[in-house]
Amino acid sequence: MKYRSHQRRAQQAAGALGDVHCTGARAGGGHPQTPAGGDWSRGETATQPRLSAASNTIQSWHTFFVSVTHDSFTREWVWLLALAVLHTSWRLWAFVIHPRLRPRAIAEVPYMIPFLGHTLAMFKDTASLVRHGICYFGGSYEPFSIRLLGERIYVVSSPDDAATVYKDSTSFSWDAYMDRLLKAFGLSEKAREISWAKPSLVNQNDHMKTINPQFKSLVHLIEHIYKIQLLPGEQLDLLRHSILSMLDKNLTWANLNQRYVLEFGIEYRRISVKTLCAFLITDSTTRGMFGDLMFEYEPNLYNHMRTFNDDSWACVFNVPKIFTPRLNRARNILCSAMRRYIRTPKELRKGGAWSVRAIIEAVDCFGMDEDSQVAMLFMIWWAAHSNTINACFWLLCNVAYNETLVDALLKETSPAFRGTAIDIPYLMHDCPLLDSAYLEVLRLVNGAFSIRKVQQDTEVSGRVLRAGNTLVIPYRELHSNPNVWGESTTRFDPERFLQQPKLAAHPSYRPFGGGVSYCPGRNLAKAEVCGFVAAFINRFQISVPLGSTGEPQAFPLLDTTKPSTGITGCMPDMDLYLDIKPRV
């Protein structure tokens, strides 16, 4: 019917056009003719009928095209208009009316697309998204929320609010996040149930009673093992001595010949600091935890672990595996080596840390399947050194660009290198400038989030956080709050904590988290990072090589373009190259 209607209109338009041509032919030579019924006294001529017919033709064609256009596009425009009205109404309700009706609720940063929310912004530049949220609410640092794939995420960036969250472990659960992490690293559903179930007295055999006398769940038993290994005591001293001895051995001129050396000379070498840190920390930490077996099972271990470290955020944030083929391959290879290690008879696993042996025994005693045992041990292995690598890189970068600081640190730390081994207690307790520089670097480069699950409706700063939602505390915003750190918040000041030692205990300084998730490895991490940098500057003269323009290379930039799982690395295409010579 629509086609026939269009056809009739086209025929009418064509007929009107034909009338014009016929009239012109009858007129002949263009002379005026008196039309039938025409009257010269009224000024009518043959021209007027022609003009009238032409006008009718144009009008007919106009009507035809308007009709066709209207019939073809009206429905689409109506839908677009309806969607625009609905979208505007939704935004008006969600970000204007609803917040005014519920003034005690946590306000949400506006976004354009429902469900998707801030997801793209989160994975494009996490730090900028958080800063945008703070600025949107006037820089008040009040709690606000963002939306990630439909899930509401509360963001707490005020030091006092962060302290409130850490103190209330009942309302804000760490266990819920830990369970998500276990799943992300590959533990099966049954293995996670085993991990959280608290064994009953009836079900405990003699072996279980020996390794778990307090009847803890597996997760909390492993946390207890961590604390024995990593808090001050005999086990920490043994592990720290093992790792620092290997670092000390590798940081000699004779042994400085690995893949991080870019140019060789008789008394000169150019090195990649990024590769140096990754290689030495991976090597020393892995040998300290597992002995030499892991390198026998996977000779290319270093490269695969570096690949996993570079993309580990995708694993932690549970990005679908189809998007991370490089990460998946590295993890599979490393887990294969871990499987061989677990299957190795206990008496053949020479060296290694007490905690690794205890954890392997515990997961086996609880009846966890082998794949999940491998995933658990791999997660522990990765967590033991991923942040340390980046912390070593950034401290050495900031020291290398400051010749005055190099001289001051050399003078302060040299007594620790007068014997045959590094005097670790001296570095840990008698080097205040080194300690201050280390704390300052952690302030500047920590991009992690502390994550909690809201277990019950709870009030923070007069605003109500609803149960079931996730809460995050962004360390970068705590560490750059101008109300605490002043105008120099973005500048590296190696004497900041030396001049204001109380800042190290300020609620706005959280390099190792807080509450139940306060990192037990903080003592070992400090020994590794400070020991590495102190040994490096005591063994070698260092200089930043000039570029082709005669200027020093640009200082590496933080990679804020993707979510951080701890100490943020530098941009993928950046590094620091140093020229070094042996110190006499």
Coordinates of C-alpha atoms in Angstrom, one line a residue:
M1 CA 0.0 0.0 0.0
K2 CA 2.8 2.4 0.9
Y3 CA 4.5 1.7 -2.5
R4 CA 1.3 2.3 -4.4
S5 CA 0.7 5.6 -2.6
H6 CA 4.2 6.8 -3.5
Q7 CA 3.6 5.6 -7.1
R8 CA 0.3 7.6 -7.4
R9 CA 2.0 10.8 -6.1
A10 CA 4.9 10.3 -8.6
Q11 CA 2.3 10.0 -11.5
Q12 CA 0.5 13.1 -10.4
A13 CA 3.8 15.0 -10.3
A14 CA 4.7 13.7 -13.8
G15 CA 1.3 14.6 -15.2
A16 CA 1.6 18.2 -13.9
L17 CA 5.0 18.4 -15.5
G18 CA 3.5 17.1 -18.8
D19 CA 0.8 19.8 -18.7
V20 CA 3.5 22.5 -18.7
H21 CA 5.2 21.0 -21.7
C22 CA 1.9 20.8 -23.6
T23 CA 0.9 24.3 -22.8
G24 CA 4.3 25.6 -24.1
A25 CA 3.9 23.6 -27.3
R26 CA 0.4 25.1 -28.0
A27 CA 1.7 28.6 -27.3
G28 CA 4.2 28.3 -30.2
G29 CA 7.1 30.6 -30.5
G30 CA 6.5 31.8 -26.9
H31 CA 3.8 34.3 -28.0
P32 CA 1.1 35.0 -25.4
Q33 CA -2.2 33.3 -26.1
T34 CA -5.5 34.2 -24.5
P35 CA -6.6 31.2 -22.6
A36 CA -10.1 29.9 -22.6
G37 CA -12.1 32.1 -20.4
G38 CA -9.2 34.5 -20.3
D39 CA -9.8 38.2 -20.1
W40 CA -7.3 40.8 -21.4
S41 CA -8.9 43.5 -19.4
R42 CA -7.9 41.6 -16.2
G43 CA -4.3 41.2 -17.5
E44 CA -4.5 37.4 -17.9
T45 CA -2.0 35.9 -20.3
A46 CA -0.8 32.4 -21.3
T47 CA 2.2 32.9 -19.1
Q48 CA 0.2 32.7 -15.9
P49 CA -1.2 29.2 -16.5
R50 CA 2.4 28.0 -17.3
L51 CA 3.7 29.5 -14.0
S52 CA 0.8 28.1 -12.1
A53 CA 1.4 24.6 -13.5
A54 CA 5.1 24.8 -12.8
S55 CA 4.3 25.8 -9.2
N56 CA 1.9 22.9 -8.9
T57 CA 4.6 20.6 -10.2
I58 CA 7.2 21.7 -7.7
Q59 CA 4.7 21.5 -4.9
S60 CA 3.8 17.9 -6.0
W61 CA 7.4 16.8 -6.1
H62 CA 8.0 18.4 -2.7
T63 CA 5.0 16.7 -1.2
F64 CA 6.2 13.4 -2.7
F65 CA 9.8 13.6 -1.2
V66 CA 8.6 14.8 2.2
S67 CA 6.1 11.9 2.3
V68 CA 8.8 9.4 1.4
T69 CA 11.3 10.9 3.9
H70 CA 8.7 11.0 6.6
D71 CA 7.7 7.4 6.1
S72 CA 11.3 6.2 6.1
F73 CA 12.8 8.0 9.0
T74 CA 10.0 9.0 11.3
R75 CA 10.1 5.8 13.3
E76 CA 13.9 6.0 13.8
W77 CA 13.7 9.7 14.9
V78 CA 10.9 8.9 17.3
W79 CA 13.0 6.1 18.9
L80 CA 16.1 8.4 19.1
L81 CA 14.0 11.2 20.7
A82 CA 12.5 8.7 23.1
L83 CA 15.9 7.3 24.1
A84 CA 17.3 10.9 24.5
V85 CA 14.4 11.8 26.8
L86 CA 14.8 8.5 28.8
H87 CA 18.6 9.0 29.1
T88 CA 18.2 12.6 30.2
S89 CA 15.5 11.7 32.7
W90 CA 17.7 8.9 34.1
R91 CA 20.7 11.2 34.6
L92 CA 18.5 13.8 36.2
W93 CA 17.0 11.3 38.6
A94 CA 20.3 9.4 39.4
F95 CA 22.6 12.4 39.8
V96 CA 20.4 15.3 40.8
I97 CA 17.0 14.3 42.3
H98 CA 17.8 11.1 44.0
P99 CA 20.9 12.5 45.9
R100 CA 18.8 15.3 47.2
L101 CA 16.1 13.0 48.4
R102 CA 18.7 10.9 50.3
P103 CA 21.3 13.4 51.5
R104 CA 23.0 10.8 53.8
A105 CA 23.7 8.4 51.0
I106 CA 27.1 8.2 49.3
A107 CA 27.0 10.4 46.2
E108 CA 28.0 8.9 42.9
V109 CA 30.2 10.5 40.2
P110 CA 28.0 11.0 37.1
Y111 CA 28.6 8.8 34.1
M112 CA 27.0 8.5 30.6
I113 CA 26.3 4.8 30.0
P114 CA 24.3 2.7 32.5
F115 CA 25.9 -0.5 33.7
L116 CA 29.2 0.3 32.0
G117 CA 29.6 3.3 34.2
H118 CA 33.2 4.3 34.8
T119 CA 34.7 0.9 33.7
L120 CA 36.6 2.2 30.6
A121 CA 38.0 5.2 32.6
M122 CA 39.1 2.8 35.4
F123 CA 41.1 0.7 33.0
K124 CA 42.4 3.6 31.0
D125 CA 43.7 5.8 33.8
T126 CA 42.7 4.7 37.3
A127 CA 44.5 7.6 39.1
S128 CA 42.8 10.2 36.9
L129 CA 39.4 8.7 37.6
V130 CA 39.9 8.9 41.4
R131 CA 41.2 12.5 41.1
H132 CA 38.2 13.4 39.0
G133 CA 35.9 12.1 41.7
I134 CA 37.6 14.1 44.4
C135 CA 37.5 17.2 42.3
Y136 CA 33.9 16.7 41.3
F137 CA 32.9 16.9 44.9
G138 CA 34.9 20.1 45.5
G139 CA 38.1 18.5 46.8
S140 CA 36.5 17.7 50.2
Y141 CA 37.8 14.1 50.3
E142 CA 34.4 12.9 51.3
P143 CA 33.4 9.4 50.4
F144 CA 31.9 9.0 46.9
S145 CA 31.1 6.1 44.6
I146 CA 31.9 5.0 41.1
R147 CA 30.2 2.3 39.0
L148 CA 32.1 -0.7 37.4
L149 CA 30.1 -3.1 35.2
G150 CA 27.0 -2.4 37.3
E151 CA 28.8 -2.8 40.6
R152 CA 28.9 0.1 43.0
I153 CA 32.3 0.9 44.4
Y154 CA 32.7 3.2 47.4
V155 CA 35.9 5.3 47.3
V156 CA 37.3 6.4 50.7
S157 CA 40.2 8.9 50.3
S158 CA 40.2 10.8 53.6
P159 CA 42.9 9.8 56.2
D160 CA 40.4 9.8 59.0
D161 CA 37.8 7.8 57.0
A162 CA 40.5 5.3 56.1
A163 CA 41.4 4.8 59.7
T164 CA 37.7 4.2 60.6
V165 CA 37.5 1.5 57.9
Y166 CA 40.7 -0.3 59.1
K167 CA 39.5 -0.3 62.7
D168 CA 36.1 -1.8 61.9
S169 CA 36.9 -5.3 60.5
T170 CA 33.4 -6.5 61.3
S171 CA 31.6 -4.0 59.0
F172 CA 34.4 -4.0 56.4
S173 CA 35.6 -7.5 55.5
W174 CA 39.0 -8.3 54.0
D175 CA 38.1 -12.0 53.7
A176 CA 35.6 -11.4 50.9
Y177 CA 38.3 -9.7 48.8
M178 CA 40.8 -12.5 49.6
D179 CA 38.3 -15.0 48.3
R180 CA 38.0 -13.2 45.0
L181 CA 41.8 -13.1 44.8
L182 CA 42.0 -16.9 45.4
K183 CA 39.5 -17.4 42.6
A184 CA 41.4 -15.1 40.2
F185 CA 44.6 -17.1 40.7
G186 CA 42.8 -20.4 39.9
L187 CA 41.7 -22.1 43.2
S188 CA 38.6 -24.2 42.5
E189 CA 35.3 -23.6 44.3
K190 CA 35.8 -26.7 46.5
A191 CA 39.4 -25.6 47.4
R192 CA 38.1 -22.2 48.4
E193 CA 35.4 -23.8 50.6
I194 CA 38.2 -25.9 52.2
S195 CA 40.3 -22.7 52.7
W196 CA 37.6 -20.9 54.7
A197 CA 36.1 -23.8 56.6
K198 CA 37.3 -24.0 60.2
P199 CA 38.1 -27.6 61.1
S200 CA 36.2 -29.1 64.0
L201 CA 38.0 -30.8 66.9
V202 CA 36.4 -34.1 66.0
N203 CA 37.7 -34.0 62.4
Q204 CA 41.3 -33.2 63.3
N205 CA 43.8 -36.1 63.1
D206 CA 47.1 -36.1 65.0
H207 CA 49.0 -34.5 62.1
M208 CA 46.4 -31.7 61.8
K209 CA 46.6 -31.0 65.5
T210 CA 50.4 -30.7 65.2
I211 CA 50.4 -28.1 62.4
N212 CA 47.1 -26.4 63.4
P213 CA 46.8 -26.5 67.2
Q214 CA 44.5 -23.5 67.2
F215 CA 42.0 -25.0 64.8
K216 CA 42.3 -22.1 62.3
S217 CA 40.9 -22.2 58.8
L218 CA 43.5 -22.8 56.1
V219 CA 43.6 -19.1 55.0
H220 CA 44.1 -17.9 58.6
L221 CA 46.6 -20.7 59.3
I222 CA 48.7 -19.5 56.3
E223 CA 48.4 -15.9 57.6
H224 CA 49.7 -17.2 60.9
I225 CA 52.6 -19.0 59.1
Y226 CA 53.4 -15.7 57.3
K227 CA 53.7 -13.8 60.6
I228 CA 56.0 -16.4 62.1
Q229 CA 58.2 -16.2 59.0
L230 CA 58.1 -12.4 58.3
L231 CA 57.7 -10.6 61.6
P232 CA 60.9 -10.0 63.7
G233 CA 62.3 -13.3 64.9
E234 CA 64.5 -16.2 64.1
Q235 CA 62.7 -17.2 60.8
L236 CA 62.9 -13.6 59.5
D237 CA 66.6 -13.4 60.3
L238 CA 67.3 -16.6 58.4
L239 CA 65.3 -15.7 55.3
R240 CA 66.6 -12.1 55.2
H241 CA 70.2 -13.3 55.5
S242 CA 69.7 -15.8 52.7
I243 CA 68.2 -13.2 50.3
L244 CA 70.6 -10.4 51.1
S245 CA 73.6 -12.8 50.8
M246 CA 72.6 -13.6 47.2
L247 CA 72.0 -10.0 46.4
D248 CA 75.4 -9.1 47.8
K249 CA 77.0 -11.9 45.8
N250 CA 75.4 -10.8 42.5
L251 CA 76.3 -7.1 43.0
T252 CA 80.0 -7.5 42.4
W253 CA 81.9 -6.4 39.3
A254 CA 82.8 -10.0 38.5
N255 CA 79.2 -11.2 38.6
L256 CA 77.7 -8.2 36.9
N257 CA 77.5 -9.8 33.4
Q258 CA 73.9 -10.8 32.9
R259 CA 71.3 -9.7 30.4
Y260 CA 70.9 -6.3 32.2
V261 CA 74.3 -5.2 31.0
L262 CA 73.9 -3.4 27.7
E263 CA 77.5 -2.4 27.0
F264 CA 80.8 -3.9 28.3
G265 CA 84.1 -2.3 28.9
I266 CA 87.3 -3.0 30.9
E267 CA 86.2 -0.6 33.6
Y268 CA 82.9 0.6 32.4
R269 CA 79.4 -1.0 31.9
R270 CA 76.1 0.4 30.9
I271 CA 73.1 -1.3 32.5
S272 CA 69.3 -1.3 32.3
V273 CA 68.1 -0.5 35.9
K274 CA 64.6 -2.0 35.2
T275 CA 66.1 -5.3 34.0
L276 CA 68.7 -5.3 36.8
C277 CA 66.1 -5.0 39.5
A278 CA 63.8 -7.6 38.0
F279 CA 66.5 -10.1 37.5
L280 CA 68.3 -9.8 40.9
I281 CA 65.1 -9.6 43.1
T282 CA 63.5 -12.5 41.2
D283 CA 66.6 -14.6 41.5
S284 CA 67.4 -13.9 45.2
T285 CA 63.7 -14.1 46.4
T286 CA 63.0 -17.3 44.5
R287 CA 66.2 -19.0 45.7
G288 CA 65.5 -17.8 49.3
M289 CA 62.0 -19.3 49.2
F290 CA 62.5 -22.5 47.1
G291 CA 66.2 -23.1 46.9
D292 CA 67.7 -23.8 43.4
L293 CA 65.1 -26.4 42.2
M294 CA 62.8 -23.9 40.6
F295 CA 65.5 -22.8 38.2
E296 CA 66.3 -26.4 37.3
Y297 CA 62.6 -27.0 36.5
E298 CA 62.3 -23.8 34.5
P299 CA 65.6 -22.3 33.3
N300 CA 63.8 -19.4 31.7
L301 CA 62.0 -18.6 34.9
Y302 CA 63.1 -15.0 35.0
N303 CA 61.6 -14.0 31.7
H304 CA 58.2 -15.7 32.4
M305 CA 58.0 -14.1 35.8
R306 CA 58.7 -10.7 34.4
T307 CA 56.0 -11.1 31.8
F308 CA 53.5 -12.1 34.6
N309 CA 54.6 -9.2 36.8
D310 CA 54.0 -6.7 33.9
D311 CA 50.5 -7.9 33.3
S312 CA 49.5 -9.2 36.8
W313 CA 46.9 -6.5 37.2
A314 CA 44.8 -8.4 34.7
C315 CA 44.9 -11.5 36.8
V316 CA 44.1 -9.7 40.0
F317 CA 41.2 -7.9 38.4
N318 CA 40.0 -11.1 36.8
V319 CA 40.1 -9.9 33.2
P320 CA 38.8 -12.7 30.9
K321 CA 41.7 -15.0 29.8
I322 CA 40.8 -14.5 26.1
F323 CA 42.2 -11.0 26.4
T324 CA 45.5 -12.0 28.1
P325 CA 47.2 -14.7 26.1
R326 CA 50.7 -13.5 27.0
L327 CA 49.9 -13.6 30.7
N328 CA 48.3 -17.0 30.5
R329 CA 51.3 -18.6 28.8
A330 CA 53.7 -17.2 31.4
R331 CA 51.5 -18.3 34.3
N332 CA 51.0 -21.8 32.8
I333 CA 54.8 -22.3 32.4
L334 CA 55.5 -21.0 36.0
C335 CA 52.7 -23.2 37.4
S336 CA 54.2 -26.2 35.7
A337 CA 57.5 -25.6 37.4
M338 CA 55.6 -25.1 40.7
R339 CA 53.8 -28.5 40.2
R340 CA 57.1 -30.3 39.7
Y341 CA 58.4 -28.6 42.9
I342 CA 55.4 -29.7 45.0
R343 CA 55.7 -33.3 43.6
T344 CA 59.4 -33.5 44.6
P345 CA 59.9 -35.6 47.7
K346 CA 60.4 -33.4 50.8
E347 CA 63.8 -34.7 51.5
L348 CA 65.0 -33.6 48.0
R349 CA 63.8 -30.0 48.4
K350 CA 67.1 -28.6 49.6
G351 CA 67.2 -25.1 51.0
G352 CA 64.2 -22.7 50.9
A353 CA 62.2 -21.0 53.5
W354 CA 60.5 -22.6 56.5
S355 CA 57.2 -21.0 55.6
V356 CA 57.0 -22.6 52.1
R357 CA 57.5 -26.1 53.6
A358 CA 54.9 -25.4 56.3
I359 CA 52.3 -24.1 53.7
I360 CA 52.8 -27.1 51.4
E361 CA 52.3 -29.4 54.4
A362 CA 49.2 -27.5 55.4
V363 CA 47.4 -27.4 52.1
D364 CA 48.0 -31.1 51.6
C365 CA 46.8 -31.9 55.1
F366 CA 43.5 -30.0 54.5
G367 CA 42.9 -32.1 51.4
M368 CA 43.2 -29.4 48.7
D369 CA 43.4 -30.7 45.1
E370 CA 46.8 -30.4 43.4
D371 CA 45.8 -27.7 40.9
S372 CA 44.6 -25.4 43.7
Q373 CA 47.8 -26.2 45.7
V374 CA 49.8 -25.0 42.7
A375 CA 47.7 -21.9 42.4
M376 CA 48.0 -21.0 46.1
L377 CA 51.8 -21.4 46.1
F378 CA 52.2 -19.5 42.9
M379 CA 50.2 -16.6 44.3
I380 CA 52.4 -16.5 47.4
W381 CA 55.5 -16.7 45.2
W382 CA 54.4 -13.8 43.0
A383 CA 53.4 -11.6 46.0
A384 CA 56.7 -12.1 47.7
H385 CA 58.7 -10.1 45.2
S386 CA 56.5 -8.2 42.7
N387 CA 56.4 -4.9 44.7
T388 CA 60.0 -5.2 45.8
I389 CA 61.2 -5.1 42.2
N390 CA 59.5 -1.8 41.5
A391 CA 60.5 -0.3 44.9
C392 CA 64.2 -1.0 44.1
F393 CA 63.8 0.5 40.7
W394 CA 62.3 3.8 42.0
L395 CA 64.6 4.3 44.9
L396 CA 67.7 3.8 42.7
C397 CA 66.2 6.1 40.1
N398 CA 65.7 8.9 42.6
V399 CA 69.1 8.4 44.1
A400 CA 70.9 8.3 40.8
Y401 CA 69.5 11.7 39.7
N402 CA 70.7 13.4 42.9
E403 CA 74.5 13.4 43.3
T404 CA 74.3 15.1 46.7
L405 CA 72.1 12.4 47.9
V406 CA 74.4 9.7 46.6
D407 CA 77.3 11.2 48.5
A408 CA 75.3 11.5 51.7
L409 CA 74.0 7.9 51.5
L410 CA 77.5 6.6 50.7
K411 CA 78.8 8.3 53.8
E412 CA 75.9 7.0 56.0
T413 CA 75.9 3.4 54.8
S414 CA 79.5 2.6 54.2
P415 CA 80.0 1.1 57.7
A416 CA 77.6 -1.7 56.8
F417 CA 80.1 -2.9 54.1
R418 CA 83.3 -3.0 56.1
G419 CA 83.0 -6.7 56.9
T420 CA 82.7 -9.8 54.7
A421 CA 78.9 -9.6 54.7
I422 CA 76.3 -6.8 54.7
D423 CA 75.6 -5.5 58.2
I424 CA 71.8 -5.7 57.9
P425 CA 70.9 -4.5 61.4
Y426 CA 73.1 -1.4 60.8
L427 CA 71.2 -0.6 57.6
M428 CA 67.8 -1.2 59.2
H429 CA 68.4 0.9 62.4
D430 CA 71.3 3.3 61.9
C431 CA 70.7 4.9 58.5
P432 CA 68.0 7.6 59.0
L433 CA 68.6 9.3 55.6
L434 CA 68.3 5.9 53.8
D435 CA 65.2 5.1 55.8
S436 CA 63.6 8.5 55.0
A437 CA 64.4 8.2 51.3
Y438 CA 62.9 4.7 51.2
L439 CA 59.7 5.9 52.9
E440 CA 59.4 8.9 50.6
V441 CA 59.7 6.6 47.5
L442 CA 56.9 4.4 48.8
R443 CA 54.7 7.5 49.3
L444 CA 55.2 8.6 45.7
V445 CA 54.9 5.3 43.8
N446 CA 52.3 3.2 45.6
G447 CA 49.2 3.0 43.4
A448 CA 47.4 0.1 45.1
F449 CA 43.9 0.0 46.5
S450 CA 43.0 -1.5 49.9
I451 CA 39.8 -3.4 49.2
R452 CA 37.0 -4.3 51.6
K453 CA 33.4 -5.7 51.4
V454 CA 30.7 -3.8 53.3
Q455 CA 29.1 -6.4 55.5
Q456 CA 26.4 -4.2 57.1
D457 CA 25.0 -0.7 56.6
T458 CA 27.6 1.5 58.2
E459 CA 28.1 5.3 58.6
V460 CA 31.3 7.0 57.7
S461 CA 31.6 10.8 57.9
G462 CA 27.9 11.1 58.2
R463 CA 27.2 9.1 55.1
V464 CA 25.7 5.6 54.9
L465 CA 27.5 2.8 53.1
R466 CA 25.1 0.0 52.1
A467 CA 25.9 -3.6 52.8
G468 CA 26.9 -5.8 49.8
N469 CA 28.9 -3.1 48.0
T470 CA 32.7 -3.0 47.7
L471 CA 34.9 -0.2 49.3
V472 CA 38.3 0.8 48.1
I473 CA 41.0 3.1 49.7
P474 CA 43.3 4.5 47.0
Y475 CA 46.8 4.9 48.5
R476 CA 47.9 7.3 45.9
E477 CA 45.3 9.9 47.0
L478 CA 46.1 9.3 50.7
H479 CA 49.8 9.9 49.9
S480 CA 49.2 13.1 47.9
N481 CA 46.7 14.8 50.1
P482 CA 47.9 18.5 50.1
N483 CA 46.3 19.0 53.6
V484 CA 48.8 16.5 54.9
W485 CA 51.8 16.7 52.6
G486 CA 51.7 20.4 51.7
E487 CA 52.5 22.0 48.3
S488 CA 55.5 19.6 47.7
T489 CA 53.3 16.6 47.6
T490 CA 54.4 15.5 44.1
R491 CA 58.1 16.2 44.7
F492 CA 60.6 13.6 45.9
D493 CA 62.1 15.0 49.2
P494 CA 64.5 12.5 50.7
E495 CA 64.6 14.3 54.0
R496 CA 60.8 14.6 54.4
F497 CA 60.5 11.8 57.0
L498 CA 63.9 12.7 58.5
Q499 CA 62.6 16.2 59.3
Q500 CA 59.1 15.1 60.2
P501 CA 59.4 11.5 61.6
K502 CA 55.8 11.5 62.8
L503 CA 54.6 11.4 59.2
A504 CA 55.5 7.8 59.1
A505 CA 52.7 7.0 61.5
H506 CA 50.2 9.4 60.0
P507 CA 46.8 7.9 59.0
S508 CA 47.5 9.4 55.5
Y509 CA 50.6 7.2 55.1
R510 CA 49.7 3.6 54.2
P511 CA 52.4 2.0 52.1
F512 CA 51.7 -1.4 53.6
G513 CA 47.9 -1.1 54.1
G514 CA 46.3 -1.4 57.5
G515 CA 44.1 -3.3 59.8
V516 CA 43.9 -7.1 59.3
S517 CA 45.7 -6.7 55.9
Y518 CA 48.7 -4.9 57.3
C519 CA 51.5 -6.4 55.3
P520 CA 53.6 -8.8 57.4
G521 CA 56.4 -8.7 54.8
R522 CA 57.2 -5.0 55.4
N523 CA 60.4 -5.7 57.4
L524 CA 61.8 -8.1 54.7
A525 CA 60.9 -5.7 51.9
K526 CA 62.7 -2.8 53.6
A527 CA 65.8 -4.9 54.1
E528 CA 65.8 -6.0 50.4
V529 CA 65.3 -2.6 48.9
C530 CA 67.6 -0.7 51.2
G531 CA 70.2 -3.4 51.1
F532 CA 70.1 -3.5 47.3
V533 CA 70.5 0.3 46.8
A534 CA 73.1 0.6 49.6
A535 CA 75.2 -2.2 48.1
F536 CA 74.9 -0.8 44.6
I537 CA 76.2 2.7 45.5
N538 CA 78.9 1.3 47.7
R539 CA 80.2 -1.0 45.0
F540 CA 79.9 1.2 42.0
Q541 CA 80.4 4.8 40.8
I542 CA 77.2 5.7 39.0
S543 CA 76.3 8.3 36.4
V544 CA 73.3 9.0 34.2
P545 CA 74.5 9.0 30.6
L546 CA 73.8 12.0 28.4
G547 CA 71.6 11.7 25.3
S548 CA 72.4 12.8 21.8
T549 CA 71.3 16.4 22.7
G550 CA 73.8 16.6 25.6
E551 CA 71.0 16.4 28.1
P552 CA 70.5 13.6 30.7
Q553 CA 67.8 11.0 29.8
A554 CA 64.3 11.9 30.9
F555 CA 63.3 10.6 34.4
P556 CA 61.0 7.6 34.0
L557 CA 57.3 8.2 34.4
L558 CA 54.8 6.2 36.5
D559 CA 52.5 4.0 34.5
T560 CA 49.1 5.2 35.7
T561 CA 47.3 4.0 32.5
K562 CA 46.3 0.7 34.1
P563 CA 45.2 -0.5 37.6
S564 CA 48.0 -1.1 40.0
T565 CA 48.4 -4.0 42.3
G566 CA 50.9 -2.3 44.6
I567 CA 54.1 -0.3 43.8
T568 CA 53.4 1.1 40.3
G569 CA 55.9 0.4 37.6
C570 CA 57.2 2.8 35.0
M571 CA 55.8 3.3 31.5
P572 CA 56.5 0.2 29.3
D573 CA 58.7 2.2 26.9
M574 CA 60.8 3.8 29.6
D575 CA 63.8 2.7 31.7
L576 CA 66.8 4.2 33.4
Y577 CA 70.2 3.5 31.9
L578 CA 73.3 3.9 34.2
D579 CA 77.0 4.0 33.4
I580 CA 78.8 2.3 36.3
K581 CA 82.4 1.7 37.3
P582 CA 83.8 -0.3 40.2
R583 CA 84.6 1.8 43.3
V584 CA 88.2 1.8 44.4

